[in-house]
XYZ file of C-alpha atoms in Angstrom:
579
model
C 142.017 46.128 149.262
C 141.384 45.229 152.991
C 137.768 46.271 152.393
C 137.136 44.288 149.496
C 138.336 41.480 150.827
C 136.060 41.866 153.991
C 133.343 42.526 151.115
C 133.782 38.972 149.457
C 134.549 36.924 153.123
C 131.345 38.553 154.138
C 130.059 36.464 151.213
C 131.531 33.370 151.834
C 133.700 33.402 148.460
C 136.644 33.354 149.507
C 137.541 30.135 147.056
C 136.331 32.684 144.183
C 138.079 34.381 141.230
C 137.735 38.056 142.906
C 139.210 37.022 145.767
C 142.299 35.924 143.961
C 142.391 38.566 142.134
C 141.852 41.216 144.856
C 144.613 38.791 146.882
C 147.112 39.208 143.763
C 146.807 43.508 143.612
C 147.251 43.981 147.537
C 150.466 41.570 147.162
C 151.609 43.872 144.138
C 151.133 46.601 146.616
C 152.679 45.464 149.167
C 155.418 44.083 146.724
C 155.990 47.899 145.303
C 155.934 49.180 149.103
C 159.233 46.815 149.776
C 156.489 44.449 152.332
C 158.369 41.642 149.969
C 157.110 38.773 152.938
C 153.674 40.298 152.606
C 153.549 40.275 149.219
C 154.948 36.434 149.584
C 152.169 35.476 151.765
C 149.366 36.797 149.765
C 150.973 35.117 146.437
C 151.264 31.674 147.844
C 147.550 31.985 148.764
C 146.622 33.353 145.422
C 148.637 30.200 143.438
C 146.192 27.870 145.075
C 143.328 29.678 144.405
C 144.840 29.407 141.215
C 144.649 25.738 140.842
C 140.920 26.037 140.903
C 140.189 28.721 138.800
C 141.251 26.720 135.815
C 144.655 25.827 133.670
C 143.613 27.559 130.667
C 142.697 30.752 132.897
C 144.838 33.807 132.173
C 144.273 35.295 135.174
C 146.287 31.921 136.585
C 149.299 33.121 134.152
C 149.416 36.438 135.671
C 149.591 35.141 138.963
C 152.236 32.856 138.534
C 154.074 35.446 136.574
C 153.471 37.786 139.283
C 154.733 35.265 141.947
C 157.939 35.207 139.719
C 158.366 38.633 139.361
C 158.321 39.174 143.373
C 161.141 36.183 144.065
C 163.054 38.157 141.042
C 162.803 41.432 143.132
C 163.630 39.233 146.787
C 166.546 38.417 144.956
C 165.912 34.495 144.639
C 166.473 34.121 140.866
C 166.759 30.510 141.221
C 163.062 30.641 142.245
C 161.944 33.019 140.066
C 164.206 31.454 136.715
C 162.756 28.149 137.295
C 158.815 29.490 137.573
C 159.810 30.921 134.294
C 160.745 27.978 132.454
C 157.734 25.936 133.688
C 155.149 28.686 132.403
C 157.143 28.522 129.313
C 155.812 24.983 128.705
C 152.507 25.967 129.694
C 151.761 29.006 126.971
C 150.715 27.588 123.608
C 149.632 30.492 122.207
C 152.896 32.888 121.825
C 151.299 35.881 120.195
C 149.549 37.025 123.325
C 150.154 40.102 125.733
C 151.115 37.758 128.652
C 153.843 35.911 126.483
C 155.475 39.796 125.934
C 155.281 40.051 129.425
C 156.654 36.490 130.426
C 159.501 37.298 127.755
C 159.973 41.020 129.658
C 160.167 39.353 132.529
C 162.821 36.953 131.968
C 164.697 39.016 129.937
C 165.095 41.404 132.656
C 166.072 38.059 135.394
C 168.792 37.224 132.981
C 170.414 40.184 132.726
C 170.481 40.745 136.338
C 171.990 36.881 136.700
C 174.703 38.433 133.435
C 172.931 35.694 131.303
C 173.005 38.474 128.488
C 173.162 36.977 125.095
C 169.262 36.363 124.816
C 168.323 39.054 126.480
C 168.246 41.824 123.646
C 166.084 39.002 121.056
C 163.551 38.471 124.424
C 162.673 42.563 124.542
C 162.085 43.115 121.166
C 160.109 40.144 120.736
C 158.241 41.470 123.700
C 157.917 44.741 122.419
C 156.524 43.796 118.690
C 154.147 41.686 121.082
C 153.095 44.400 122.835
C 153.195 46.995 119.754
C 150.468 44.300 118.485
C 147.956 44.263 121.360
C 148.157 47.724 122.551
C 149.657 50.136 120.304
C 152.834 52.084 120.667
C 151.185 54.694 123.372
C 150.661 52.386 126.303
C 152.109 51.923 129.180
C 152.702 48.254 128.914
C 154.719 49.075 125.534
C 156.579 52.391 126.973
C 158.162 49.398 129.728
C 159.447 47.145 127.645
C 161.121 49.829 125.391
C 162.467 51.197 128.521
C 164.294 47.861 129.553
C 165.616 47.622 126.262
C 167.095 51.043 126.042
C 168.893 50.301 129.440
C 169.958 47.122 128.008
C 171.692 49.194 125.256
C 172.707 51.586 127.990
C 174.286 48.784 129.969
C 175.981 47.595 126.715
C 177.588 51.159 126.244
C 175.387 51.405 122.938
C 174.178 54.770 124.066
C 173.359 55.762 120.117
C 170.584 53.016 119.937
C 169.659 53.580 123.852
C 168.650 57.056 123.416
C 165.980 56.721 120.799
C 163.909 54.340 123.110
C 164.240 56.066 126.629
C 163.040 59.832 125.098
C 159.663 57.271 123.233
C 159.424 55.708 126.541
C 159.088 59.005 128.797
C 157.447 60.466 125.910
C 154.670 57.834 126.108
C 154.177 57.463 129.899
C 154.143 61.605 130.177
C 151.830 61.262 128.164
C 149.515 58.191 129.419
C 150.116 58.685 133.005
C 151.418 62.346 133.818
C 154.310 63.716 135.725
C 153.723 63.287 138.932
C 153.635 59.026 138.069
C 156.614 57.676 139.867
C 157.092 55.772 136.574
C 157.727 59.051 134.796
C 160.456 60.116 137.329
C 162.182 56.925 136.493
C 161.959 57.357 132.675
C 163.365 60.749 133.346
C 166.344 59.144 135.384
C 166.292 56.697 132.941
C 167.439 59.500 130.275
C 169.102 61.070 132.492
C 171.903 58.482 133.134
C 172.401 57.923 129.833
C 172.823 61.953 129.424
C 175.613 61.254 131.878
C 177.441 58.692 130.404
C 177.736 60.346 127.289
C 178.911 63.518 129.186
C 175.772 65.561 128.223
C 176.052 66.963 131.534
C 173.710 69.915 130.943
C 170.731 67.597 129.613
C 171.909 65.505 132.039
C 171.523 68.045 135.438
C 168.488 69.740 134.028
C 166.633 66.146 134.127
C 168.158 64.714 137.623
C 167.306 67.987 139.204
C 163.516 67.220 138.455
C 164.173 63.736 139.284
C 165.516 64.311 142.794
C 162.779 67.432 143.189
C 159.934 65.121 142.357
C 161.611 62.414 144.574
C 161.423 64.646 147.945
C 157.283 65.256 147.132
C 157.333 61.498 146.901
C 158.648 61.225 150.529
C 156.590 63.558 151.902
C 153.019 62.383 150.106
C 154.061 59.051 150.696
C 155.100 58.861 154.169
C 151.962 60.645 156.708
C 150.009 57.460 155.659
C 152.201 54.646 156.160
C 153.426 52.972 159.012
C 157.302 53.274 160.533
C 158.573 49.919 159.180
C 156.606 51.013 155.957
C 158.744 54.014 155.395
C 161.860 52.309 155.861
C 160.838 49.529 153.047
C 159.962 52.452 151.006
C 162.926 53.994 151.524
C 165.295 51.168 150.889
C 163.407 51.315 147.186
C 164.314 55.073 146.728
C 167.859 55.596 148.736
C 169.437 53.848 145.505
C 168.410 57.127 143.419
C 170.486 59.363 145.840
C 173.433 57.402 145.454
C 173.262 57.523 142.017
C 172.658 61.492 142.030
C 175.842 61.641 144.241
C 178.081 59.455 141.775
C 177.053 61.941 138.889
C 177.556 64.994 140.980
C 180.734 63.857 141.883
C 181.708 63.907 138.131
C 179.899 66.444 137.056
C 181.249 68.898 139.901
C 184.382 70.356 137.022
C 181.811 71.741 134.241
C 178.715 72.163 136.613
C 179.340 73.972 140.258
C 175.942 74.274 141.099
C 175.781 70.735 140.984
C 177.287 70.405 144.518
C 174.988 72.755 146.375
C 172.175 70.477 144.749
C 174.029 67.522 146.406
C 174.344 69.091 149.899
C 170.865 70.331 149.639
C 169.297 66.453 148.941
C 171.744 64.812 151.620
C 170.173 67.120 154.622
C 166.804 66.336 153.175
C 167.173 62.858 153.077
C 169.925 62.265 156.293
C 168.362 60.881 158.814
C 165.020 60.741 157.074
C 163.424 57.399 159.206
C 163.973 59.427 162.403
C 161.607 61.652 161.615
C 158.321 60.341 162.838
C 154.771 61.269 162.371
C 153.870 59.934 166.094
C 154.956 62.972 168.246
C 152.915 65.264 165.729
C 150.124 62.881 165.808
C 150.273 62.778 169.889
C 150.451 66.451 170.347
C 147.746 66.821 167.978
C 145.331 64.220 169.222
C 146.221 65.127 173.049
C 145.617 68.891 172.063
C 141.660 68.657 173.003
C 140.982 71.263 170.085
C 138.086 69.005 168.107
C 138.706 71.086 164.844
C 142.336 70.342 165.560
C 141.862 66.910 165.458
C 139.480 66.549 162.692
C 141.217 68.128 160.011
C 144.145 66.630 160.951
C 141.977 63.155 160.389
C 141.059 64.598 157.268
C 144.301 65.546 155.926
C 146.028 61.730 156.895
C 142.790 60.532 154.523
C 143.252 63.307 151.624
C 146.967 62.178 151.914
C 145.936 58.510 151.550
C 143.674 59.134 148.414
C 146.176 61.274 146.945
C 148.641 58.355 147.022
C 146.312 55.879 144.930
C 145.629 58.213 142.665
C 149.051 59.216 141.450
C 149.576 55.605 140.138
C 146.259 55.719 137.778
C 147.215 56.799 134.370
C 145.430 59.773 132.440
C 143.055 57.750 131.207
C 142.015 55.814 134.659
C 141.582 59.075 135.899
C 139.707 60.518 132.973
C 136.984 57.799 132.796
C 136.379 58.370 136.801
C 135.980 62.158 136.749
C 138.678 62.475 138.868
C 140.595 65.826 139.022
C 144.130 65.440 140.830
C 144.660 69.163 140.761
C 141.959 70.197 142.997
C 142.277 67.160 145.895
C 145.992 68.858 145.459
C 144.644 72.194 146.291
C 142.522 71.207 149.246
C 145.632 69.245 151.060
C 147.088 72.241 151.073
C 144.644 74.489 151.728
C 144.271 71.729 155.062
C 147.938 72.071 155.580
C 147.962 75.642 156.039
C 144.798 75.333 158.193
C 146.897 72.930 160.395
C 150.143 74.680 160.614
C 148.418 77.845 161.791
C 146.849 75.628 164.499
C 149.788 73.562 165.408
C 153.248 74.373 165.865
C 154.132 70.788 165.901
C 152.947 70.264 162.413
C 154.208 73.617 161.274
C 157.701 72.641 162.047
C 157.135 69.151 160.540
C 158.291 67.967 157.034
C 159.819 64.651 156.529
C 162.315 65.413 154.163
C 162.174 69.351 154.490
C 165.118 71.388 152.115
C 167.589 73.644 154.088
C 169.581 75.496 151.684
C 172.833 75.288 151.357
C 172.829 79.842 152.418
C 171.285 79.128 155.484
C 173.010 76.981 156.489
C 176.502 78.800 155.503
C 174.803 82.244 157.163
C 174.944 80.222 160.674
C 178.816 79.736 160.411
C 180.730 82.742 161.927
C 184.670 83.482 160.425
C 186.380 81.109 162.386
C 183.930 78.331 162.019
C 183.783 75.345 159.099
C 181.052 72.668 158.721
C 181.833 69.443 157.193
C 179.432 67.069 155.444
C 180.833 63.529 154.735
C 178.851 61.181 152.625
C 179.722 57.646 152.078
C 178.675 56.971 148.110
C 178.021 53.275 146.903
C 180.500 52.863 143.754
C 178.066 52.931 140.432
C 178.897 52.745 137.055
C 176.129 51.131 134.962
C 174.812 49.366 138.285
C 176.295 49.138 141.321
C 179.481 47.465 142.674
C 180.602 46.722 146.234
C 183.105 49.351 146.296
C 182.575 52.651 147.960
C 183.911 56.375 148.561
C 183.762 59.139 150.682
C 183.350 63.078 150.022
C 183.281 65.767 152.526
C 181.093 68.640 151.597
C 182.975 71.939 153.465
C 180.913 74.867 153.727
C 182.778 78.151 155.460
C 181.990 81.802 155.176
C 182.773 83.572 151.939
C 182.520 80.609 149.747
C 179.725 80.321 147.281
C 179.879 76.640 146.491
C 180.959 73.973 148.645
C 184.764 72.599 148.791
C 184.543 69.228 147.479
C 187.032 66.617 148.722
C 186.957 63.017 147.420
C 188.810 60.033 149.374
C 188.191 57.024 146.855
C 189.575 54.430 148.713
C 186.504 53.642 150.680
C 186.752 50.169 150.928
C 190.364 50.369 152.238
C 189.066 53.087 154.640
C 186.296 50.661 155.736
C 188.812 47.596 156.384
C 192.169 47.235 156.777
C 192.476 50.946 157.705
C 189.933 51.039 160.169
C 191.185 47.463 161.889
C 194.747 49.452 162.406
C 192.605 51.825 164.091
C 190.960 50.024 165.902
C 193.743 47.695 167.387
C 195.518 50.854 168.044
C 192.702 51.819 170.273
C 192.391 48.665 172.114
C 196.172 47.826 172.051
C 196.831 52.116 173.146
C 200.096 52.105 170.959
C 200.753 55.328 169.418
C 199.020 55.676 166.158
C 199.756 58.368 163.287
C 198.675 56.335 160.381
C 194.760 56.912 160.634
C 195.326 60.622 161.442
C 196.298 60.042 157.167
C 193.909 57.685 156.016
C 190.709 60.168 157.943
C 191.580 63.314 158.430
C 194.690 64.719 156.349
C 192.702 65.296 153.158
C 190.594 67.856 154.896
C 193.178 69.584 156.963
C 193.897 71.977 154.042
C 190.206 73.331 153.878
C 190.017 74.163 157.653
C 193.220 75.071 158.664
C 192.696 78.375 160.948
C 189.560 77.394 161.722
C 188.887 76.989 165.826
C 185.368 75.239 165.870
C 184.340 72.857 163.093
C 180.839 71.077 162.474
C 181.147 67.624 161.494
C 178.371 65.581 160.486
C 179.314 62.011 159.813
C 178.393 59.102 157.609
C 179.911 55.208 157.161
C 183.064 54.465 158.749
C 183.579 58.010 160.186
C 180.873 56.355 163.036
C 183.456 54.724 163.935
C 186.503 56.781 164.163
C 186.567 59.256 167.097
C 187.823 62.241 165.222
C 189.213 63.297 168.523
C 191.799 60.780 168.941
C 193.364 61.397 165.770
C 197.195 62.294 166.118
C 198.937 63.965 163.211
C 202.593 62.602 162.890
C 204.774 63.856 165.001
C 202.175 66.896 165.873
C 199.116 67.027 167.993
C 196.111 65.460 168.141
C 193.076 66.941 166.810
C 191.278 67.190 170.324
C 193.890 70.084 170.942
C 193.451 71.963 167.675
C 190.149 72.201 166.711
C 186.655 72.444 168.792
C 185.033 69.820 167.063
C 181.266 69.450 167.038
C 179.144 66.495 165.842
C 175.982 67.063 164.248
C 173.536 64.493 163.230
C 172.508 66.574 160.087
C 174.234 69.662 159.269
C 170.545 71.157 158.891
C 170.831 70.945 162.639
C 172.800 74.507 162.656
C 169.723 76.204 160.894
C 167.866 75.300 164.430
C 170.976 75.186 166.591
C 170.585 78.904 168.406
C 166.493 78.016 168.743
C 167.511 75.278 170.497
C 169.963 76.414 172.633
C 167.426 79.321 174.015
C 164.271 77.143 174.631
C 162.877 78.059 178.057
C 162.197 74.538 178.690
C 165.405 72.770 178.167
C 168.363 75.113 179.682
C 168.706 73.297 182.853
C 167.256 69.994 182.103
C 169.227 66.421 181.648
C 168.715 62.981 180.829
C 171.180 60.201 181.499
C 170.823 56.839 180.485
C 172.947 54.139 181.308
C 174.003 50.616 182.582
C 170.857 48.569 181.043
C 169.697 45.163 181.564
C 169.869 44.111 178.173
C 166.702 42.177 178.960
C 167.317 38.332 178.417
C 170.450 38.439 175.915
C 173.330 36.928 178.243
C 175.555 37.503 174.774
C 175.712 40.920 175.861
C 178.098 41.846 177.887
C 177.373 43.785 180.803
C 179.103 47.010 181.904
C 179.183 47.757 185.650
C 181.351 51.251 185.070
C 178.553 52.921 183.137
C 176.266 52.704 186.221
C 179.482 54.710 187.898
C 179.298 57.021 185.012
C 175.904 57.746 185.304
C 175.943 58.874 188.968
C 178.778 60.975 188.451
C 177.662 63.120 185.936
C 174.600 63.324 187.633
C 176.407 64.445 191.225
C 178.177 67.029 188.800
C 175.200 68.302 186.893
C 172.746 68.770 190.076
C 175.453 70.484 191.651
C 175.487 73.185 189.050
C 171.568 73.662 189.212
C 170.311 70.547 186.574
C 166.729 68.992 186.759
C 168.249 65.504 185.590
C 166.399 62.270 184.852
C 168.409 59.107 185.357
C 167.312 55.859 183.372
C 169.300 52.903 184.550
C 168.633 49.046 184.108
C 165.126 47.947 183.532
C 164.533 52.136 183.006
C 167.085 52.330 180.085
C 165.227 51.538 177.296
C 164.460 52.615 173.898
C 161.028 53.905 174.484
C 162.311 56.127 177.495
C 165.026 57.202 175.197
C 162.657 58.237 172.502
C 160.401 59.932 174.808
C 163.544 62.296 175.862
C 163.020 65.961 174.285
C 163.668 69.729 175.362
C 166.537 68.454 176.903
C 170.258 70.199 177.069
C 172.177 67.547 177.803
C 171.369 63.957 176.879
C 174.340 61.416 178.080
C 173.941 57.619 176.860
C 176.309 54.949 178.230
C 175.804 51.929 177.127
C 177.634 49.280 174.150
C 177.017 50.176 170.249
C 176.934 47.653 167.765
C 176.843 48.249 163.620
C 175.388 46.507 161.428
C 177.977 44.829 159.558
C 179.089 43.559 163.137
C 175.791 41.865 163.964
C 175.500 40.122 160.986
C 179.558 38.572 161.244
């Protein structure tokens, strides 16, 4: 898109039809990459080019709808409702492919905003519109029967639902193959409604492909894009994990395997924007090896085609002689080529599967691990409640132990302010020892070391200062260690013997803050700092001290083959920044 545009500015058109048009796809782009201010930008451009290109121009109706379309995604359905009305007016002729897809549109804005009794009479107007102009085998037809069988969905009438969504990933499997990212929602699509109807084997056997085809996103997806990029992206695609989780969670009693599927997926996905491209990309480019470096360029541009081309449908790719399956074979054909010339990229993956064995072969007798995921509440859509389940692997056990605490909101709030107050206040607290720890005490009793990796509120808690009533506290009955991702133990005992980082620290501490005077600063970190340093030089360290203007989060980053790695310093959450 960049380069057409260039092409036309180097033309001087840039008041021209093509340029508005080429304008309106990179916005669509950038609207379907989660760039939502991007996409903004380039669409309030495009409406004035609009204004010139004609009133009776139906390129000027798409653009408008399009404009629409992104507010309804932003979440501004004021915006986007009252666009919608005006183009109403505006449309004389109501027989026409962009009528089905103002009605699609709107249909789908009201039942978001629960205005839901014209909704059902708006799809299948749209549909018979669309039936009309393109058939029943296109795409454009294949989305509007797909709304309307999650409308029924939504509406619990799962008899009239089901017809619909098997048409609608019968005609995009069809039109624009399985590897489209619109087939994998058609199949999720099905696959929900399997689940509602507890058709949990029809129901497994298509969310399995769903969440496979998901991870091959991630990883074609991501080489390409750019850090804030992948975290747009990602806010698109998390929702599908959460919804895998809520279905594994009841489908756990009638399908164990279920569960290793759900550890599996959270250690490919945990932690998945932490994973960056620029330490491979450094190594390689720094490596002086020429070949190196230019099939790595190569591979980035394969990577980049590939993308574009899984959103053409069959027949795009048809009519341009295109064949997917051998630009798939030479990526990894380059892939192999790189990973047996760099062990950087060899060990790299984005969102890489450990099974659930390997993971379980790392734990000795005496040893659990615990996985806790925080799970958005979803029913037909989402609500603002949440849960918590703790995935316990230990030797012997084939599956995971499952434990559900579905008071999550409780857990997040009014439990965790006792906590807290008890912390600051130092009163003697048994209560939380019940609200975060007591359901799991039964699955790793007798064990002396446990692996904990930690998700939502748990950030919060230190484990450690959890007191049973009128016992102990957990600091003196289990060795607890936190992981970031339980995948970490697959790599733990490479880590631990790496030449490079036996003796070596880093300790960061006592920072400036730069400008914010909100902050507030804290003068015993600096004393922290220099006495773990004393202590670790004296026992033969190499340790690197970042204080004030040094403690920052590119020195930070740049920390690795390290043993020890000490931060002092505040830590603020999320929710807390925005109150």
């Amino acid at each position: 898109f960049e380069n057409a545009l260039a092409v036309i500015r180097s033309n001087k058109l840039e008041t021209s039809l093509p340029y508005a048009i080429v304008m309106n796809n990179q916005a669509m782009l950038y609207q379907c990459l989660g760039r939502y201010e991007d996409a903004e930008k380039n669409m309030m451009q495009v409406q004035e080019l609009g204004e010139k290109v004609g009133s009776k121009s139906k390129n000027k109706l798409r653009f408008i709808s399009n404009l629409a379309l992104l507010y309804q995604q932003m979440g501004q359905y004021d915006k986007a409702e009252s666009i919608y009305m005006k183009m109403q007016g505006k449309i004389l002729d109501r027989t026409t492919p962009e009528f089905a897809n103002l009605l699609n549109n709107i249909a789908i804005l009201y039942l978001i905003m629960n205005k839901q009794d014209k909704v059902e009479d708006m799809l299948k107007r749209s549909s018979e519109l669309y039936k009309k102009s393109f058939g029943e085998k296109s795409p454009a037809y294949a989305k509007v029967i797909s709304d309307l069988g999650n409308f029924y969905r939504y509406k619990g009438r799962n008899d009239e639902a089901k017809p619909l969504l098997e048409n609608a990933l019968s005609i995009r499997e069809q039109a624009l193959g399985d590897d489209h990212p619109l087939f994998a929602q058609s199949q999720e699509d099905l696959a929900i409604l399997y689940w509602k109807t507890k058709d949990y084997d029809n129901a497994y056997t298509l969310y399995h492909k769903v969440m496979e085809k998901s991870l091959d996103f991630i990883n074609l997806y991501f080489p390409p894009m750019s850090e804030s990029e992948k975290t747009k992206y990602w806010d698109l695609l998390s929702p599908r994990f959460q919804r895998f989780y809520n279905f594994a969670l009841e489908a756990a009693a009638v399908k164990k395997d279920v569960l290793e599927d759900m550890f599996e997926y959270r250690l490919a996905s945990k932690g998945l924007l932490l994973s960056s491209t620029r330490r491979i990309s450094q190594a390689i480019l720094s490596s002086g090896n020429e070949k190196l470096v230019n099939d790595y360029a190569e591979w980035i541009d394969l990577k980049e085609q590939m993308t574009k081309l899984y959103g053409f449908s069959k027949e795009e790719l048809t009519e341009q002689a295109i064949n997917i399956d051998s630009l798939e074979k030479e990526i990894n054909s380059r892939e192999k080529r790189l990973s047996e010339s760099s062990k950087e990229f060899s060990n790299f993956y984005f969102a890489s599967k450990v099974k659930l064995s390997e993971v379980q072969n790392k734990l000795k007798a005496d040893e659990a691990l615990i996985e806790i995921i925080r799970i958005r509440d979803f029913d037909q859509v989402f609500t603002d409640g949440s849960k918590y389940v703790a995935l316990i692997l230990s030797k012997g056990n084939a599956n995971p132990k499952m434990i559900l605490m579905d008071k999550g909101f409780d857990m997040e709030t009014k439990h965790y302010k006792t906590y807290r107050k008890s912390m600051q206040n130092r009163v003697n607290d048994e209560q939380s020892y019940n609200h975060y720890w007591a359901p799991l005490e039964a699955e790793v009793k007798g064990k002396k070391k446990i692996y904990v990796s930690l998700d939502g509120v748990y950030n919060q808690v230190n484990l450690y200062t959890l007191k049973k009533p009128a016992g102990d506290f957990l600091i003196n009955q289990y060795d607890i260690i936190l992981l970031g991702n339980s995948k970490d133990m697959v790599n733990k005992n490479e880590v631990s013997s790496s030449p490079n980082s036996g003796k070596k620290a880093i300790l960061i501490g006592f920072p400036d803050y730069g400008t914010d005077k909100s902050i507030v600063p804290l003068p015993a970190t600096k004393t922290e700092v220099d006495g773990i340093n004393t202590v670790l030089k004296s026992s033969g360290y190499n340790v690197a001290s970042y204080m004030q203007k040094d403690a920052t989060e590119k020195n930070l980053k740049s920390s690795h083959e390290t043993s020890v790695l000490h931060i002092a310093t505040h830590g603020f959450f999320f929710p807390d920044v925005e109150k």
